[in-house]
Short mmCIF file of C-alpha atoms and ligand atoms in Angstrom, two decimals:
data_model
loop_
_atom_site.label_atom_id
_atom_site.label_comp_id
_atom_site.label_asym_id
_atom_site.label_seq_id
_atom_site.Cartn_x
_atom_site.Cartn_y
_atom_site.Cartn_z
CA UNK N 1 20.25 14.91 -1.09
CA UNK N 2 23.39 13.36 -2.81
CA UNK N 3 24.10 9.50 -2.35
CA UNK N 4 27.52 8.19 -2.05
CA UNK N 5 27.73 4.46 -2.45
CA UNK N 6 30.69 2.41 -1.15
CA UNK N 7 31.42 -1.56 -1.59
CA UNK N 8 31.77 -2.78 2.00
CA UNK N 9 34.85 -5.58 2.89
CA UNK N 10 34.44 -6.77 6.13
CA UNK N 11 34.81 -10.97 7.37
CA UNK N 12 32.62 -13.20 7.24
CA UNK N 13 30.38 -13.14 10.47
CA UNK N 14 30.34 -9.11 9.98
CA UNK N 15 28.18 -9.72 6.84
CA UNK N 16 26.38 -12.45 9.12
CA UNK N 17 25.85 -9.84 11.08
CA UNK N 18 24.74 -7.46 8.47
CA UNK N 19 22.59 -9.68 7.20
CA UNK N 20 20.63 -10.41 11.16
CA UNK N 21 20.15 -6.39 11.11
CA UNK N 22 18.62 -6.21 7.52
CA UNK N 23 15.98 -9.48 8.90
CA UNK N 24 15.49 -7.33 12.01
CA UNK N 25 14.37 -4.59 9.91
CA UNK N 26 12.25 -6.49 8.29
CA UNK N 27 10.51 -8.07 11.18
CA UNK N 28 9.97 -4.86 12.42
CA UNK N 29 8.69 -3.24 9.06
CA UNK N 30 5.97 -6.71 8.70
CA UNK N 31 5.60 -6.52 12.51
CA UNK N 32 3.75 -3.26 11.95
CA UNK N 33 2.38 -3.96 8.97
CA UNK N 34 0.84 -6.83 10.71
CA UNK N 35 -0.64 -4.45 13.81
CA UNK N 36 -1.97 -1.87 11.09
CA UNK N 37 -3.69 -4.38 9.42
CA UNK N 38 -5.67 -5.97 12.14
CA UNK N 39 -5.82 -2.63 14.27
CA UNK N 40 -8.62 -0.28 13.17
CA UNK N 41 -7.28 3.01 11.77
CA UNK N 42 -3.78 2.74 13.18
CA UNK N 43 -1.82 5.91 12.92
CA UNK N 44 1.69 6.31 12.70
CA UNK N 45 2.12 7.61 15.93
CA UNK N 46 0.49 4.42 17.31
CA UNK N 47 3.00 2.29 14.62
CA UNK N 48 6.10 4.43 16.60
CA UNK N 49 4.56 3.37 20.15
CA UNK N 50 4.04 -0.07 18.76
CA UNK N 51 7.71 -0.38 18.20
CA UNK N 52 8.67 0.54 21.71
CA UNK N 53 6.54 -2.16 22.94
CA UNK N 54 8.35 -4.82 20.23
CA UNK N 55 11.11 -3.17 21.42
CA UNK N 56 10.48 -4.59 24.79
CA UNK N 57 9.42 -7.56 23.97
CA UNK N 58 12.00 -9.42 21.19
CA UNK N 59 15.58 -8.92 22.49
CA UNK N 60 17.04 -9.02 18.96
CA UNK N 61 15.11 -6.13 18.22
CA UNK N 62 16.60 -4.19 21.20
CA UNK N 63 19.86 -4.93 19.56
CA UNK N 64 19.10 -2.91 16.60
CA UNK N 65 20.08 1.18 17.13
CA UNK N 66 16.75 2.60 18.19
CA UNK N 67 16.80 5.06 15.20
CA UNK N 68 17.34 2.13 12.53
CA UNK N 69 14.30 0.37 13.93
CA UNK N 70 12.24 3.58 13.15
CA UNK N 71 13.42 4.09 9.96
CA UNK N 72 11.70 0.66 9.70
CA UNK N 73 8.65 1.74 10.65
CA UNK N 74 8.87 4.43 8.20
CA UNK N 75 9.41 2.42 5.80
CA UNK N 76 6.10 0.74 6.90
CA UNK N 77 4.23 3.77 6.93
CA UNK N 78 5.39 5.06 3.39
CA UNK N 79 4.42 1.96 1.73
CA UNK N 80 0.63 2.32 4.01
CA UNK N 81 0.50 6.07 3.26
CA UNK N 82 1.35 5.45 -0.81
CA UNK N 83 -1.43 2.96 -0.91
CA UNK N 84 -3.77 5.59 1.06
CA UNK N 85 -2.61 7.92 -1.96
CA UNK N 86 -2.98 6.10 -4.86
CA UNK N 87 -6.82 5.22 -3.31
CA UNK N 88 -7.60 8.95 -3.16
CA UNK N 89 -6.17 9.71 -6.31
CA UNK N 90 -8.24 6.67 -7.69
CA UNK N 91 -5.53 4.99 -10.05
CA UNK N 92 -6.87 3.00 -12.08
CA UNK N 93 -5.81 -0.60 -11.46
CA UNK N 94 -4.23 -2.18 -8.32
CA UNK N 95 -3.48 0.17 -5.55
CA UNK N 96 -0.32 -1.58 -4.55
CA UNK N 97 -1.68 -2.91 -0.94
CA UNK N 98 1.00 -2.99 1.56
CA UNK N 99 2.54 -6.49 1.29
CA UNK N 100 4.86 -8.02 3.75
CA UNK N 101 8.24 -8.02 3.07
CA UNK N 102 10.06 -11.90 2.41
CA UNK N 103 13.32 -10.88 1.13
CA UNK N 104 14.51 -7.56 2.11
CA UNK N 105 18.14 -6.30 1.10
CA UNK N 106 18.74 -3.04 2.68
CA UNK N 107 18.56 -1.66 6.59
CA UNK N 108 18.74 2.01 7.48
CA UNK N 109 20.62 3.44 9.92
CA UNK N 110 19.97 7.03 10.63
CA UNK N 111 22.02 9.47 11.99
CA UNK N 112 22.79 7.11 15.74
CA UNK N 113 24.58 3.84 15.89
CA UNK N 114 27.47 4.50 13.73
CA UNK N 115 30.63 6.42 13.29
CA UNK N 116 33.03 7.35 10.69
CA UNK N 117 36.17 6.63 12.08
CA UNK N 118 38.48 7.85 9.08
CA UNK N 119 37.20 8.50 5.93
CA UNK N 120 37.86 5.26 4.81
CA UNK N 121 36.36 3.01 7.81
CA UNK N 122 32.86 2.93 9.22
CA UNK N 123 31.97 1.44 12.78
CA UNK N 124 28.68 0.12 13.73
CA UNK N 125 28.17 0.23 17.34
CA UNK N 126 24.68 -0.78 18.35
CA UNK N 127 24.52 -4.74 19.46
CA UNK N 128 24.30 -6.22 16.17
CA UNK N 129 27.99 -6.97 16.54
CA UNK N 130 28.74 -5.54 12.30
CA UNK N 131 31.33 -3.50 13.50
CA UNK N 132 34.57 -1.92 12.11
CA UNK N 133 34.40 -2.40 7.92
CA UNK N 134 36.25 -0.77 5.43
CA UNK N 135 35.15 1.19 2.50
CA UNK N 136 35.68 0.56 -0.54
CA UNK N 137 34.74 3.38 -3.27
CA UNK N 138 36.87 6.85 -4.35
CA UNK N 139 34.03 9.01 -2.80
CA UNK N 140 35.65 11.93 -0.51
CA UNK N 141 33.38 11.53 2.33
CA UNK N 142 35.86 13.85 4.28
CA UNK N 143 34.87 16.69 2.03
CA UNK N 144 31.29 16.77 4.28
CA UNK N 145 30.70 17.14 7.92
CA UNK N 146 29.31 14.35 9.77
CA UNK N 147 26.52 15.92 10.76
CA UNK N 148 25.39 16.34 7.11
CA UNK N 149 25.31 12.69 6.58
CA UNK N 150 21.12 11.87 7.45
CA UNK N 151 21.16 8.36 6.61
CA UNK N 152 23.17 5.25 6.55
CA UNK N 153 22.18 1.99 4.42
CA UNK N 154 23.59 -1.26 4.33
CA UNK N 155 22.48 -2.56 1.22
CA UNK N 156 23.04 -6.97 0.17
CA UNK N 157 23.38 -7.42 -3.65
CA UNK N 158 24.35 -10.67 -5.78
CA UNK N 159 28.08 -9.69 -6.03
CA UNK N 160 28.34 -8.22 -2.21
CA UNK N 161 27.59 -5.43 0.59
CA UNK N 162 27.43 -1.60 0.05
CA UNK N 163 27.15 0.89 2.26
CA UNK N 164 24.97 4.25 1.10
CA UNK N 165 25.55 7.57 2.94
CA UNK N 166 22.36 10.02 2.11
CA UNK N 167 24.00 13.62 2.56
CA UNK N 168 22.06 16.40 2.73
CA UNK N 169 24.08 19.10 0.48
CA UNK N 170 22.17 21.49 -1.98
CA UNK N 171 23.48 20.58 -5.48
CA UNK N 172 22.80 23.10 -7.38
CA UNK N 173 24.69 23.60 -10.61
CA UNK N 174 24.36 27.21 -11.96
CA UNK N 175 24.39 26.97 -15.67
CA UNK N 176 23.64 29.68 -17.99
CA UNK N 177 20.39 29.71 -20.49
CA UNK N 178 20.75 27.62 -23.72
CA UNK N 179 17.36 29.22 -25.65
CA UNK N 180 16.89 25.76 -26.53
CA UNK N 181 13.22 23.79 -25.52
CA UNK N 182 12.83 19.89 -26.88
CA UNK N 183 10.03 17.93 -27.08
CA UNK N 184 11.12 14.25 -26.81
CA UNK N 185 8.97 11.28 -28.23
CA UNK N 186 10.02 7.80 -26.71
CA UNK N 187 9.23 4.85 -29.47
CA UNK N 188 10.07 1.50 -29.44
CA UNK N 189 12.09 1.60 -32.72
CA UNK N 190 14.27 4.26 -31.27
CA UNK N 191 15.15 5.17 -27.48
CA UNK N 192 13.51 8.84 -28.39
CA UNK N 193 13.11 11.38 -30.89
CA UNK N 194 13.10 14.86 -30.66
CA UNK N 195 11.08 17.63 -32.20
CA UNK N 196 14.24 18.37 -34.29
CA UNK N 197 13.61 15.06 -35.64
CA UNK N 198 17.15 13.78 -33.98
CA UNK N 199 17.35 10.40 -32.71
CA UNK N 200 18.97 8.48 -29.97
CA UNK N 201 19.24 4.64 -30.99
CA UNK N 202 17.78 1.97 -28.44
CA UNK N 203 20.29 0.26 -26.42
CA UNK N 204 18.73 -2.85 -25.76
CA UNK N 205 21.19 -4.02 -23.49
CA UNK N 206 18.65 -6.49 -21.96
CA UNK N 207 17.77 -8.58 -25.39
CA UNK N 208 22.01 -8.62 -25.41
CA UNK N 209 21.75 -9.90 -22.06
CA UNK N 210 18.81 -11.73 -22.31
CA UNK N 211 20.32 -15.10 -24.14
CA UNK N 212 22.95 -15.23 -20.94
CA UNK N 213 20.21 -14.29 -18.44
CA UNK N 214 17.83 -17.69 -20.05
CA UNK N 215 21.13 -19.47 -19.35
CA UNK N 216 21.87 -18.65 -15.94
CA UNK N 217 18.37 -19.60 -15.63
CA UNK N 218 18.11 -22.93 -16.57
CA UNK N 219 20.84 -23.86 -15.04
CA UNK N 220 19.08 -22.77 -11.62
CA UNK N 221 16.21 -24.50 -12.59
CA UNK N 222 17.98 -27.68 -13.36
CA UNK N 223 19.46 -27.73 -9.61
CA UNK N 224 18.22 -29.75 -7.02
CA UNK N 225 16.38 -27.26 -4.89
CA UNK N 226 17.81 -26.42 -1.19
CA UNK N 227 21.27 -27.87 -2.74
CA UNK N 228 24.27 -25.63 -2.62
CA UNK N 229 25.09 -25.35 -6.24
CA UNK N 230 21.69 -24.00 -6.85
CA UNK N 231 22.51 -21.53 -4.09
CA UNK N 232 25.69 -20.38 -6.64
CA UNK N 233 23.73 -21.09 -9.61
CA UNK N 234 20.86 -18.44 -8.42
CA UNK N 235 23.75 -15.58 -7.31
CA UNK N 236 24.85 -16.04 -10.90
CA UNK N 237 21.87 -15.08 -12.37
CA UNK N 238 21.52 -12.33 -9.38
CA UNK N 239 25.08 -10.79 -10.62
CA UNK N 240 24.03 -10.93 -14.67
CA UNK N 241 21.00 -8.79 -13.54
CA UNK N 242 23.28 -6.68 -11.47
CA UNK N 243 25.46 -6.32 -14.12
CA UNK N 244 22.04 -5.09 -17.15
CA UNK N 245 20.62 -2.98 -14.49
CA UNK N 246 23.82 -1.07 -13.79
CA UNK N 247 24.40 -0.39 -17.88
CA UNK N 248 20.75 0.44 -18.10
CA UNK N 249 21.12 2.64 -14.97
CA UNK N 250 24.41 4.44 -16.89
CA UNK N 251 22.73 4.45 -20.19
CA UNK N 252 19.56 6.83 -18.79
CA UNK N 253 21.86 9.01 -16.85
CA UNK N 254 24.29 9.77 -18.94
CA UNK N 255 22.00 10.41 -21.72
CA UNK N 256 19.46 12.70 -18.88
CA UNK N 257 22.19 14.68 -17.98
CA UNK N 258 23.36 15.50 -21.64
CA UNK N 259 19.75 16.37 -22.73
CA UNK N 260 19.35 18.67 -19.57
CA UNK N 261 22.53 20.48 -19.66
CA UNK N 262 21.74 21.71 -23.51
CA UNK N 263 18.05 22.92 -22.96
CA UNK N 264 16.02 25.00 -21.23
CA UNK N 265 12.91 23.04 -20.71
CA UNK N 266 12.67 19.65 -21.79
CA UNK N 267 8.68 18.29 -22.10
CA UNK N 268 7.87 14.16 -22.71
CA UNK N 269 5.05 12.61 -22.21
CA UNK N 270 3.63 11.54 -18.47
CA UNK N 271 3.47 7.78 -19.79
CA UNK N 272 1.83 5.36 -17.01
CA UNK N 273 4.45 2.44 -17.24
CA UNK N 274 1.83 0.02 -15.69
CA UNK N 275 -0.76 1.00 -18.47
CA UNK N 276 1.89 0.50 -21.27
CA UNK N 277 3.45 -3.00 -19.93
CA UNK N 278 -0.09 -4.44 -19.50
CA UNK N 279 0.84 -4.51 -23.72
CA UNK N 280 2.61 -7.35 -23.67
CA UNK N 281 4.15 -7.16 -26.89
CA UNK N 282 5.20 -3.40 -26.02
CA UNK N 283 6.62 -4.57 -22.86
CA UNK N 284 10.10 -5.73 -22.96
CA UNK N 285 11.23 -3.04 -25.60
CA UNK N 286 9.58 -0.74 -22.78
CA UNK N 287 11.37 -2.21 -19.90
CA UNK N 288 14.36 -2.79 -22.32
CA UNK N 289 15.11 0.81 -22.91
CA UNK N 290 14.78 2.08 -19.72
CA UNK N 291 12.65 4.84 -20.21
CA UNK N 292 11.42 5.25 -17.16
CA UNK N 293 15.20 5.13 -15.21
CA UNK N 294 15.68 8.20 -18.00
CA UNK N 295 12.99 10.27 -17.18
CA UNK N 296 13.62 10.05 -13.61
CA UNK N 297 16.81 11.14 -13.99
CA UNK N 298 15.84 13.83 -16.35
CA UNK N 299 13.98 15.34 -13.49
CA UNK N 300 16.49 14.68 -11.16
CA UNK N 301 19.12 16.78 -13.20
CA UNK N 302 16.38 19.23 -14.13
CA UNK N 303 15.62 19.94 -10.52
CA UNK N 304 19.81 20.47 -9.66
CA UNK N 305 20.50 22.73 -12.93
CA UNK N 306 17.65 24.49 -12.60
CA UNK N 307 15.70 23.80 -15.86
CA UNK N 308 12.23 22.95 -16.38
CA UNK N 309 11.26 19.49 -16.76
CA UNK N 310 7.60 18.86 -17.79
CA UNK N 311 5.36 15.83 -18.58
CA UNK N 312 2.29 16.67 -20.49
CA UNK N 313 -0.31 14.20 -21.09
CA UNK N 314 0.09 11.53 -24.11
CA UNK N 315 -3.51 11.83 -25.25
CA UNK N 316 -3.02 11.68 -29.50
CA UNK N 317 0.27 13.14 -29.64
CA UNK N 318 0.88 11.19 -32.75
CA UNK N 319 -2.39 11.36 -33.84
CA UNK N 320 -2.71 15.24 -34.30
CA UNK N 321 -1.13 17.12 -36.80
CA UNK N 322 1.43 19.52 -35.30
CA UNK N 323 1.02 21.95 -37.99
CA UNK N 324 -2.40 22.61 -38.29
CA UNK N 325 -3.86 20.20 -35.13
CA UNK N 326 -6.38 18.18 -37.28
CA UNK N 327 -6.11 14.61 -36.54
CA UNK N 328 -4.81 12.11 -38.56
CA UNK N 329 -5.04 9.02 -38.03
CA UNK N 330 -2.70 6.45 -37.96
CA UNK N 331 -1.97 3.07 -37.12
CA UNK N 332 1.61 1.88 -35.54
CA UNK N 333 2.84 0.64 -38.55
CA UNK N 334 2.64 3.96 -40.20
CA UNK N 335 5.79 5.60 -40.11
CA UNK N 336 4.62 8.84 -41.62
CA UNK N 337 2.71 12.10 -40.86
CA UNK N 338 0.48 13.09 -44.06
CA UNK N 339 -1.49 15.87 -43.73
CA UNK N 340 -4.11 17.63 -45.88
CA UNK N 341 -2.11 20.96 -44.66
CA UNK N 342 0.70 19.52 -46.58
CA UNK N 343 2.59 18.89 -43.41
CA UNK N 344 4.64 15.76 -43.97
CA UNK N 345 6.50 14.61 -41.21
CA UNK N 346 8.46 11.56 -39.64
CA UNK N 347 6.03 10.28 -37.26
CA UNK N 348 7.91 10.11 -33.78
CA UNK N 349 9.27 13.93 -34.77
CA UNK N 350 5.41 15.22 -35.52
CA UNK N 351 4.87 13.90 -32.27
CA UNK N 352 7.77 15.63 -30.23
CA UNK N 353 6.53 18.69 -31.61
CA UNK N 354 2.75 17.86 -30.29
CA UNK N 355 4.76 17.11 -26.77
CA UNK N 356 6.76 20.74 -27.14
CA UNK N 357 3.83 22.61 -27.95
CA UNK N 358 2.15 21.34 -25.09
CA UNK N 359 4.26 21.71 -22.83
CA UNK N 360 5.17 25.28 -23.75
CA UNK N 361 0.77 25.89 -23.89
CA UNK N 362 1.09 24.99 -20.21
CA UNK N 363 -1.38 22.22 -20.24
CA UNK N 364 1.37 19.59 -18.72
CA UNK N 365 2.54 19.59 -15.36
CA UNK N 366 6.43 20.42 -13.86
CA UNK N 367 8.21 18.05 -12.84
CA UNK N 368 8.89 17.76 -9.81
CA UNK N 369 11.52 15.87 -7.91
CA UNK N 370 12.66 16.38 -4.73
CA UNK N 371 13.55 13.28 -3.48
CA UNK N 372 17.28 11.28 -4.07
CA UNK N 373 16.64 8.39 -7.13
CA UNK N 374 18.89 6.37 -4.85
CA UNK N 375 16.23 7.03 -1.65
CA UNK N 376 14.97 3.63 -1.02
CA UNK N 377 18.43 1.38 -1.61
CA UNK N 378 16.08 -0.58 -4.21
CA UNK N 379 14.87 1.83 -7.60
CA UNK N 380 11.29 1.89 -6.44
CA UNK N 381 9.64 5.36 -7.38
CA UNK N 382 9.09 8.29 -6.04
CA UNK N 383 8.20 10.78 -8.80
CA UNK N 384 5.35 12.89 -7.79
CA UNK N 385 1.96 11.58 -9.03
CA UNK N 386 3.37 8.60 -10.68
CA UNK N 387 1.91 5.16 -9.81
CA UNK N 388 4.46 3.10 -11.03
CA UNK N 389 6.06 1.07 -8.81
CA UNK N 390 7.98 -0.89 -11.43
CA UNK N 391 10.93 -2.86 -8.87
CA UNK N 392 14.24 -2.75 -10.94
CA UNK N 393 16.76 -4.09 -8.23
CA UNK N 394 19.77 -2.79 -8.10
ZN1 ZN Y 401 -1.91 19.54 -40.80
#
């Protein structure tokens, strides 16, 4: 699945109208959440009968394409059947409980209810009355068939609408073998370093940001509340996020891609973000670099270039010697490996090698990503066995 996202212009009561199908959504998706909770072991197929009878009963749901309103009750049942997991696989901490939705941005239409008119122009033609916009974006959308475009989502943001086509294409990029494996260490003095004892400098585009972002916000806070210029002051602060999320977003990707395309297997550590940020003094610098938007997209490109991607487990990878394995230990401060084996090491770069070595003794698990990193509109994830649900809006 590729994702091809285009800035919508349309007039006013289009986005009006945009905006009543993204609340139908989400009336639907708490609608059901509502009936699973107080019905006793609701399954989906009941959820999917359930909507026929809302359906029935709210004429603005009628309105919505039939197919978009299940897609909403998927949406309901992924967030059910994630908390089912995350039970089962008894994670420690919160099991993220379905909650109800208060401010959703994104409805999905599948493959009903729409039409590309020119590859340029998009027509919604259920009874929400959005109909004709144009697209904005250099995306060739005429280079695929309709038919390979599964999913369309109208996505709300600070600075506007975009639309998201989800097309189902099989990317992969045939590249020939490097001989090269890395171990990468993430730290919070550098954005990693690898067991070649390179590094890659943190970008910290958020502590940049952050002065502007504590402006934006007091000036919300200083607003009258309800008024309209609190309204503006609040999409300010929405577009300054926009605007940190989107270099952060770059940042990982670009740097993913580059790391990918010049080794063979790349292994890093299967870090729990929850655990870490619980560490309040780790946190920002954690959140800050983006970390976890870069190993998502290192799986992402290691699952389309065919290279192997694996996370091994960050039990005293900068404790153990990677010479000889004793342990040494060593407080954060320390910025050196000593050894009695006369190893003598940066720190971070004895512990990329720990994180190669593992991965290359087998005892971590592939990657494995399947799924788009666009697939939910918002950057919630879907890495396999991860529990973090850290919500980055886009
Ligand atoms: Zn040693």
């Amino acid at each position: 699945m590729i994702v091809y996202e285009f800035k919508i212009k349309g007039k006013k009561h289009q986005y009006q109208a945009i905006d009543e199908a993204i609340k139908t959504g989400q009336f639907v998706r708490n609608k059901c959440l509502r009936y699973w909770i107080d019905g006793q072991k609701v399954s989906r197929a009941e959820l999917y009968r359930y909507n026929t009878t809302l359906r029935s009963e709210y004429p603005f749901v009628k309105d919505l394409n039939s197919h978009a309103c299940q897609a909403s009750v998927e949406r309901c049942w992924s967030s059910i059947a994630r908390f089912f997991d995350n039970c089962k696989k008894q994670i420690p901490g919160k099991k993220g409980y379905p909650r109800f939705k208060k401010n959703a941005r994104s409805v999905e239409y599948k493959t009903s209810g729409w039409k590309l008119l020119d590859p340029k122009h998009i027509e919604f033609t259920d009874k929400k009355g959005i109909g004709k916009l144009k697209l904005i974006g250099t995306w060739d959308l005429a280079f695929y068939s309709e038919d390979k475009i599964k999913r369309v989502r109208l996505v709300r943001r600070a600075d506007g609408y975009y639309c998201q086509f989800c097309i189902s294409v099989d990317v992969k990029d045939e590249l020939s073998p490097t001989h090269q494996t890395i171990g990468l260490d993430v730290g919070l003095k550098e954005f990693y370093t690898d067991s070649m004892g390179r590094t890659e400098p943190n970008p910290r585009f958020y502590r940049q940001g952050e002065e502007r972002l504590k402006f934006y916000q007091r000036r919300v806070s200083r607003k009258k509340k309800g008024s309209i210029n609190r309204k503006k002051a609040i999409n300010k602060l929405g577009r300054k996020h926009l605007k940190i999320s989107r270099q952060r977003e770059e940042h990982a990707k670009r740097l993913a891609r580059c790391v990918i395309q010049s080794n063979d297997l790349v292994a890093y550590e299967d870090l729990r973000i929850k655990n870490l940020v619980k560490n309040h003094c780790l946190a920002k610098s954690i959140n800050d670099a983006g970390w976890y938007q870069f190993r998502k997209w290192l799986e992402y490109f290691g699952a389309k270039m065919n290279r192997v991607t694996v996370a091994v487990s960050p039990a005293y990878t900068s404790q153990n010697c990677s010479n000889c394995g004793a342990v040494v230990k060593k407080s954060l401060s320390t910025r050196t490996h000593i050894c009695a084996c006369g190893c003598q090491l940066d720190r971070d770069k004895n512990a990329a090698i720990n994180i190669l070595n593992r991965a290359l003794g087998t005892t971590g698990h592939v990657g494995t990503w399947i799924l788009d990193p666009n697939a939910s509109g918002d950057l919630s994830s879907t890495i396999a066995g991860s529990p973090c649900d850290s919500k980055i809006g886009l």
